[in-house]
mmCIF file of C-alpha atoms in Angstrom:
data_model
loop_
_atom_site.group_PDB
_atom_site.id
_atom_site.type_symbol
_atom_site.label_atom_id
_atom_site.label_comp_id
_atom_site.label_asym_id
_atom_site.label_seq_id
_atom_site.Cartn_x
_atom_site.Cartn_y
_atom_site.Cartn_z
ATOM 1 C CA MET A 1 24.649 60.853 42.746
ATOM 2 C CA ASN A 2 24.953 64.062 40.766
ATOM 3 C CA HIS A 3 24.583 64.464 37.019
ATOM 4 C CA TYR A 4 27.705 65.774 35.218
ATOM 5 C CA GLU A 5 28.924 66.506 31.711
ATOM 6 C CA THR A 6 32.600 66.654 30.836
ATOM 7 C CA VAL A 7 33.876 68.021 27.545
ATOM 8 C CA PHE A 8 37.535 67.548 26.737
ATOM 9 C CA ILE A 9 39.796 68.340 23.793
ATOM 10 C CA LEU A 10 42.455 65.874 22.710
ATOM 11 C CA ASN A 11 45.649 66.677 20.831
ATOM 12 C CA PRO A 12 45.078 66.600 17.033
ATOM 13 C CA VAL A 13 48.268 64.620 16.329
ATOM 14 C CA LEU A 14 46.902 61.460 18.002
ATOM 15 C CA SER A 15 45.943 58.457 15.885
ATOM 16 C CA ASP A 16 42.412 57.024 15.904
ATOM 17 C CA THR A 17 43.473 54.141 18.155
ATOM 18 C CA GLN A 18 45.176 56.493 20.620
ATOM 19 C CA ILE A 19 42.048 58.644 20.770
ATOM 20 C CA LYS A 20 39.804 55.631 21.389
ATOM 21 C CA GLU A 21 42.169 54.312 24.081
ATOM 22 C CA THR A 22 42.270 57.681 25.839
ATOM 23 C CA VAL A 23 38.485 58.099 25.826
ATOM 24 C CA GLN A 24 38.070 54.505 27.018
ATOM 25 C CA LYS A 25 40.602 55.144 29.813
ATOM 26 C CA PHE A 26 38.556 58.067 31.154
ATOM 27 C CA GLU A 27 35.296 56.156 30.801
ATOM 28 C CA ASP A 28 36.767 53.138 32.642
ATOM 29 C CA TYR A 29 38.041 55.430 35.397
ATOM 30 C CA LEU A 30 34.553 56.827 35.948
ATOM 31 C CA VAL A 31 32.983 53.364 35.997
ATOM 32 C CA SER A 32 35.591 52.229 38.538
ATOM 33 C CA LYS A 33 34.469 55.106 40.797
ATOM 34 C CA GLY A 34 30.858 53.906 40.587
ATOM 35 C CA ALA A 35 29.634 56.211 37.836
ATOM 36 C CA GLU A 36 26.609 55.459 35.711
ATOM 37 C CA MET A 37 27.495 56.357 32.114
ATOM 38 C CA ILE A 38 24.539 57.983 30.351
ATOM 39 C CA SER A 39 26.120 58.781 27.005
ATOM 40 C CA LYS A 40 29.336 59.660 25.255
ATOM 41 C CA GLU A 41 29.721 61.627 22.066
ATOM 42 C CA ASP A 42 32.598 62.080 19.654
ATOM 43 C CA TRP A 43 32.313 65.532 18.135
ATOM 44 C CA GLY A 44 35.341 64.994 15.912
ATOM 45 C CA LEU A 45 38.138 67.313 14.850
ATOM 46 C CA LYS A 46 37.186 70.966 15.252
ATOM 47 C CA LYS A 47 39.013 74.242 14.753
ATOM 48 C CA LEU A 48 39.831 76.010 18.025
ATOM 49 C CA ALA A 49 38.860 79.627 18.675
ATOM 50 C CA TYR A 50 42.452 80.333 19.711
ATOM 51 C CA PRO A 51 45.664 78.273 19.652
ATOM 52 C CA ILE A 52 46.253 75.912 22.580
ATOM 53 C CA GLN A 53 49.780 74.529 22.927
ATOM 54 C CA LYS A 54 50.480 75.920 19.421
ATOM 55 C CA LYS A 55 47.702 73.715 17.973
ATOM 56 C CA LYS A 56 44.823 75.168 15.955
ATOM 57 C CA SER A 57 42.463 72.174 16.141
ATOM 58 C CA GLY A 58 41.553 69.326 18.468
ATOM 59 C CA PHE A 59 39.346 66.257 18.886
ATOM 60 C CA TYR A 60 36.308 67.058 21.027
ATOM 61 C CA HIS A 61 34.583 64.454 23.227
ATOM 62 C CA LEU A 62 31.638 64.653 25.623
ATOM 63 C CA LEU A 63 30.938 62.309 28.539
ATOM 64 C CA ASP A 64 27.539 62.428 30.258
ATOM 65 C CA TYR A 65 27.368 60.525 33.569
ATOM 66 C CA LYS A 66 26.103 60.336 37.137
ATOM 67 C CA VAL A 67 28.593 59.946 39.968
ATOM 68 C CA ALA A 68 29.146 61.026 43.566
ATOM 69 C CA GLY A 69 30.624 64.513 43.837
ATOM 70 C CA GLU A 70 33.776 63.315 45.618
ATOM 71 C CA ALA A 71 34.965 61.515 42.460
ATOM 72 C CA ILE A 72 35.164 64.675 40.326
ATOM 73 C CA SER A 73 38.373 66.143 41.767
ATOM 74 C CA ALA A 74 40.230 62.846 41.262
ATOM 75 C CA PHE A 75 38.749 62.558 37.756
ATOM 76 C CA GLU A 76 39.981 66.039 36.823
ATOM 77 C CA LEU A 77 43.405 65.166 38.221
ATOM 78 C CA GLU A 78 43.552 62.363 35.628
ATOM 79 C CA PHE A 79 42.929 64.962 32.902
ATOM 80 C CA ARG A 80 45.781 67.133 34.193
ATOM 81 C CA ARG A 81 48.139 64.132 34.239
ATOM 82 C CA ASP A 82 47.415 63.105 30.643
ATOM 83 C CA ASP A 83 49.535 64.955 28.070
ATOM 84 C CA SER A 84 47.110 64.187 25.238
ATOM 85 C CA VAL A 85 44.361 66.327 26.862
ATOM 86 C CA MET A 86 44.618 69.972 25.884
ATOM 87 C CA ARG A 87 41.567 71.304 27.780
ATOM 88 C CA TYR A 88 38.648 69.938 29.801
ATOM 89 C CA LEU A 89 35.532 71.261 31.482
ATOM 90 C CA THR A 90 33.238 69.461 33.911
ATOM 91 C CA VAL A 91 29.783 70.895 34.605
ATOM 92 C CA LYS A 92 27.240 69.744 37.185
ATOM 93 C CA LEU A 93 23.807 69.701 35.558
ATOM 94 C CA ASP A 94 20.650 70.808 37.329
ATOM 95 C CA THR A 95 17.227 69.394 36.406
ATOM 96 C CA HIS A 96 16.656 71.875 33.577
ATOM 97 C CA ALA A 97 20.089 71.301 32.054
ATOM 98 C CA ALA A 98 19.650 67.517 32.341
ATOM 99 C CA ALA A 99 16.324 67.759 30.483
ATOM 100 C CA TRP A 100 17.955 69.890 27.793
ATOM 101 C CA ALA A 101 20.818 67.363 27.472
ATOM 102 C CA GLU A 102 18.248 64.567 26.993
ATOM 103 C CA LYS A 103 16.561 66.555 24.186
ATOM 104 C CA ARG A 104 19.959 67.181 22.569
ATOM 105 C CA ARG A 105 20.766 63.440 22.672
ATOM 106 C CA GLU A 106 17.413 62.648 21.026
ATOM 107 C CA ARG A 107 18.123 65.207 18.287
ATOM 108 C CA VAL A 108 21.538 63.679 17.652
ATOM 109 C CA LYS A 109 20.023 60.181 17.459
ATOM 110 C CA SER A 110 17.323 61.263 15.021
ATOM 111 C CA ALA A 111 19.858 63.132 12.864
ATOM 112 C CA LYS A 112 22.028 60.016 12.533
ATOM 113 C CA LYS A 113 19.119 57.922 11.225
#
């Protein structure tokens, strides 16, 4: 099992329920492939550096998980099939990046308190 992070940007015209359903769909897909979900973060609506599909903003989400490497290509195919996803990026984390991600999660938790 490898450690991965996936960041994806959803279309800004989606409603809150559509956003939650879409994120839950991707999370359920990973779990069905045997993934261990570590964390998920909603970064909210952010301005894009450049227009994508004539949109200037998008809803950012981060999924942090462990799964076998064979599941990633099928997972990314699901992103390409979904019209509400504007961009996505999946990164395999090494030990140093995984430790940094753990520190970042702790900072986010302490900031919310």
